[in-house]
Amino acid sequence: MRPIIKTIIITTGVSLFLIYSGYLYSHLPRGEKPLNTLADQGKMNWQKYNCGACHQVYGLGGYLGPDLTNTYSKKGADFITALLKGGTPVMPNFHLDDSTIHTLVSYLKDIDATGKSDPRTYTINSDGSIQQ
Ligand code: HEC
């Protein structure tokens, strides 16, 4: 292959890469919905008690327990509070105090408002990104 053709192919490839990367980074869904402070504390408690070892949020995490992304809208705050207070035969009771439980419920409420766990509900755009 002649060197000029190689140069054209490489230059075109690099240019397209840079243009597409620039487009993607300028359209990041940044700052659309910041976590509120209660949900922030809930996230810290989520990490402290390692809930993610058994549960997924946004589809990421452990697989022993169910995905919790939309548990808040499906089952409600009272159900989550009762479950966290008592545990179940397959989920440990962490003996959390009421305020810790309150932050975790707030975190799950925030997660619920910002994502869907079911990938079948996504629409794939022509540029490969997804829309909920
Ligand atoms: C050792 C694994 C494990 C850990 C750690 C764990 N869970 Fe669970 N969790 C489960 C399992 C298993 C279930 C299903 C319970 C059942 O069906 O009886 C569950 C169920 C739940 C549910 C009810 C979900 C639904 O849709 O019914 C919630 C809410 C929940 N967990 C929250 C938490 C939170 C918050 C933490 C951290 C404080 C946590 N879990 C830590 C295993 C775990």
Tab-separated table of C-alpha atoms and ligand atoms in Angstrom:
chain	number	residue	atom	x	y	z
A	1	MET	CA	0.000	0.000	0.000
A	2	ARG	CA	1.302	3.457	-0.849
A	3	PRO	CA	2.328	5.565	2.167
A	4	ILE	CA	-0.062	8.371	1.210
A	5	ILE	CA	-3.063	5.991	1.396
A	6	LYS	CA	-1.937	4.706	4.804
A	7	THR	CA	-1.642	8.304	6.021
A	8	ILE	CA	-5.145	9.130	4.741
A	9	ILE	CA	-6.664	6.053	6.410
A	10	ILE	CA	-4.914	6.698	9.740
A	11	THR	CA	-5.736	10.429	9.714
A	12	THR	CA	-9.395	9.719	8.890
A	13	GLY	CA	-9.622	7.051	11.626
A	14	VAL	CA	-8.036	9.259	14.281
A	15	SER	CA	-10.209	12.245	13.265
A	16	LEU	CA	-13.430	10.211	13.441
A	17	PHE	CA	-12.375	8.824	16.837
A	18	LEU	CA	-11.727	12.329	18.185
A	19	ILE	CA	-14.969	13.757	16.776
A	20	TYR	CA	-17.071	10.893	18.178
A	21	SER	CA	-15.300	11.028	21.593
A	22	GLY	CA	-15.823	14.793	21.719
A	23	TYR	CA	-19.509	14.342	20.904
A	24	LEU	CA	-19.995	11.652	23.589
A	25	TYR	CA	-18.182	13.602	26.323
A	26	SER	CA	-20.086	16.806	25.567
A	27	HIS	CA	-23.416	14.959	25.909
A	28	LEU	CA	-22.800	13.224	29.258
A	29	PRO	CA	-25.917	13.259	31.486
A	30	ARG	CA	-23.951	15.208	34.120
A	31	GLY	CA	-25.618	16.946	37.038
A	32	GLU	CA	-29.141	16.034	35.940
A	33	LYS	CA	-30.169	14.885	39.362
A	34	PRO	CA	-27.698	15.283	42.225
A	35	LEU	CA	-28.057	12.981	45.250
A	36	ASN	CA	-29.620	14.724	48.221
A	37	THR	CA	-27.764	14.521	51.528
A	38	LEU	CA	-29.997	11.846	53.088
A	39	ALA	CA	-29.582	9.627	50.049
A	40	ASP	CA	-25.846	10.373	50.171
A	41	GLN	CA	-25.706	9.067	53.729
A	42	GLY	CA	-27.740	6.068	52.590
A	43	LYS	CA	-25.161	5.359	49.925
A	44	MET	CA	-22.415	5.474	52.573
A	45	ASN	CA	-24.427	3.017	54.702
A	46	TRP	CA	-25.020	0.844	51.631
A	47	GLN	CA	-21.230	0.602	51.305
A	48	LYS	CA	-20.621	0.245	55.050
A	49	TYR	CA	-22.949	-2.769	55.366
A	50	ASN	CA	-21.828	-4.128	52.003
A	51	CYS	CA	-25.375	-4.498	50.635
A	52	GLY	CA	-23.848	-4.596	47.145
A	53	ALA	CA	-22.255	-7.969	47.921
A	54	CYS	CA	-25.693	-9.567	47.479
A	55	HIS	CA	-27.741	-6.881	45.659
A	56	GLN	CA	-27.429	-5.037	42.366
A	57	VAL	CA	-28.310	-1.405	41.707
A	58	TYR	CA	-28.521	-0.351	38.048
A	59	GLY	CA	-27.750	-4.017	37.287
A	60	LEU	CA	-24.359	-4.025	39.055
A	61	GLY	CA	-23.535	-5.954	42.218
A	62	GLY	CA	-23.960	-9.379	43.780
A	63	TYR	CA	-26.535	-11.936	42.689
A	64	LEU	CA	-27.590	-13.639	45.917
A	65	GLY	CA	-30.412	-11.135	46.495
A	66	PRO	CA	-32.653	-9.320	43.987
A	67	ASP	CA	-31.797	-6.131	42.053
A	68	LEU	CA	-32.992	-3.204	44.187
A	69	THR	CA	-33.038	-0.425	41.550
A	70	ASN	CA	-36.845	-0.262	41.433
A	71	THR	CA	-37.795	-1.914	44.720
A	72	TYR	CA	-38.919	1.449	46.117
A	73	SER	CA	-41.650	1.990	43.516
A	74	LYS	CA	-42.629	-1.682	43.404
A	75	LYS	CA	-42.837	-2.396	47.139
A	76	GLY	CA	-42.699	0.951	48.959
A	77	ALA	CA	-40.875	2.480	51.920
A	78	ASP	CA	-42.857	0.573	54.581
A	79	PHE	CA	-41.998	-2.808	53.077
A	80	ILE	CA	-38.275	-1.944	52.841
A	81	THR	CA	-38.244	-0.586	56.402
A	82	ALA	CA	-39.968	-3.701	57.779
A	83	LEU	CA	-37.636	-6.016	55.866
A	84	LEU	CA	-34.528	-4.192	57.101
A	85	LYS	CA	-35.811	-4.267	60.697
A	86	GLY	CA	-36.516	-7.979	60.693
A	87	GLY	CA	-34.313	-9.567	58.017
A	88	THR	CA	-35.616	-12.741	56.339
A	89	PRO	CA	-34.544	-16.378	56.532
A	90	VAL	CA	-32.161	-15.702	53.627
A	91	MET	CA	-31.176	-12.070	54.286
A	92	PRO	CA	-29.313	-11.226	57.493
A	93	ASN	CA	-30.782	-8.834	60.052
A	94	PHE	CA	-28.160	-6.094	60.409
A	95	HIS	CA	-29.809	-4.682	63.590
A	96	LEU	CA	-29.800	-1.187	62.061
A	97	ASP	CA	-31.212	1.776	63.978
A	98	ASP	CA	-34.183	3.721	62.593
A	99	SER	CA	-32.124	6.635	61.241
A	100	THR	CA	-29.776	4.297	59.335
A	101	ILE	CA	-32.776	2.503	57.831
A	102	HIS	CA	-34.272	5.896	56.922
A	103	THR	CA	-31.116	6.841	54.965
A	104	LEU	CA	-31.080	3.475	53.151
A	105	VAL	CA	-34.736	3.885	52.149
A	106	SER	CA	-33.934	7.398	50.914
A	107	TYR	CA	-31.011	6.034	48.882
A	108	LEU	CA	-33.230	3.358	47.318
A	109	LYS	CA	-35.853	6.023	46.541
A	110	ASP	CA	-33.209	8.074	44.734
A	111	ILE	CA	-31.916	5.044	42.832
A	112	ASP	CA	-35.491	4.255	41.797
A	113	ALA	CA	-35.987	7.765	40.424
A	114	THR	CA	-32.793	7.654	38.354
A	115	GLY	CA	-32.732	4.211	36.759
A	116	LYS	CA	-34.515	1.098	35.593
A	117	SER	CA	-33.287	-2.404	36.315
A	118	ASP	CA	-35.079	-4.056	33.417
A	119	PRO	CA	-32.934	-3.757	30.240
A	120	ARG	CA	-35.957	-4.621	28.066
A	121	THR	CA	-37.414	-1.181	28.789
A	122	TYR	CA	-34.451	0.659	27.165
A	123	THR	CA	-34.614	2.196	23.714
A	124	ILE	CA	-31.326	1.991	21.768
A	125	ASN	CA	-30.520	5.208	19.868
A	126	SER	CA	-28.860	5.237	16.458
A	127	ASP	CA	-25.517	6.360	18.001
A	128	GLY	CA	-25.483	3.316	20.316
A	129	SER	CA	-26.481	5.189	23.482
A	130	ILE	CA	-29.625	4.226	25.376
A	131	GLN	CA	-32.733	6.080	26.446
A	132	GLN	CA	-34.941	5.113	29.349
B	1	HEC	C1	-25.928	-11.967	52.532
B	1	HEC	C2	-26.575	-11.361	51.391
B	1	HEC	C3	-27.348	-10.090	51.589
B	1	HEC	C4	-26.892	-8.886	52.087
B	1	HEC	C5	-25.491	-8.537	52.577
B	1	HEC	C6	-28.008	-7.980	52.016
B	1	HEC	N1	-29.101	-8.597	51.488
B	1	HEC	FE1	-30.914	-7.749	51.116
B	1	HEC	N2	-31.645	-9.546	50.483
B	1	HEC	C7	-30.892	-10.703	50.365
B	1	HEC	C8	-31.760	-11.769	49.885
B	1	HEC	C9	-31.317	-13.196	49.617
B	1	HEC	C10	-33.042	-11.185	49.707
B	1	HEC	C11	-34.343	-11.889	49.294
B	1	HEC	C12	-35.068	-12.095	50.587
B	1	HEC	C13	-36.230	-13.023	50.529
B	1	HEC	O1	-36.811	-13.214	49.453
B	1	HEC	O2	-36.581	-13.550	51.602
B	1	HEC	C14	-32.930	-9.785	50.084
B	1	HEC	C15	-33.984	-8.861	50.030
B	1	HEC	C16	-33.849	-7.512	50.226
B	1	HEC	C17	-34.884	-6.517	49.983
B	1	HEC	C18	-36.300	-6.812	49.466
B	1	HEC	C19	-36.236	-6.829	47.946
B	1	HEC	C20	-37.528	-7.242	47.301
B	1	HEC	O3	-37.759	-6.821	46.155
B	1	HEC	O4	-38.298	-7.991	47.924
B	1	HEC	C21	-34.358	-5.301	50.309
B	1	HEC	C22	-35.048	-3.937	50.214
B	1	HEC	C23	-32.994	-5.521	50.748
B	1	HEC	N3	-32.719	-6.857	50.677
B	1	HEC	C24	-32.140	-4.514	51.171
B	1	HEC	C25	-30.851	-4.742	51.644
B	1	HEC	C26	-29.995	-3.699	52.177
B	1	HEC	C27	-30.357	-2.223	52.274
B	1	HEC	C28	-28.827	-4.321	52.554
B	1	HEC	C29	-27.655	-3.685	53.264
B	1	HEC	C30	-27.930	-3.107	54.563
B	1	HEC	C31	-28.946	-5.736	52.227
B	1	HEC	N4	-30.184	-5.943	51.681
B	1	HEC	C32	-27.948	-6.646	52.424
B	1	HEC	C33	-29.563	-10.865	50.669
B	1	HEC	C34	-28.746	-9.892	51.213
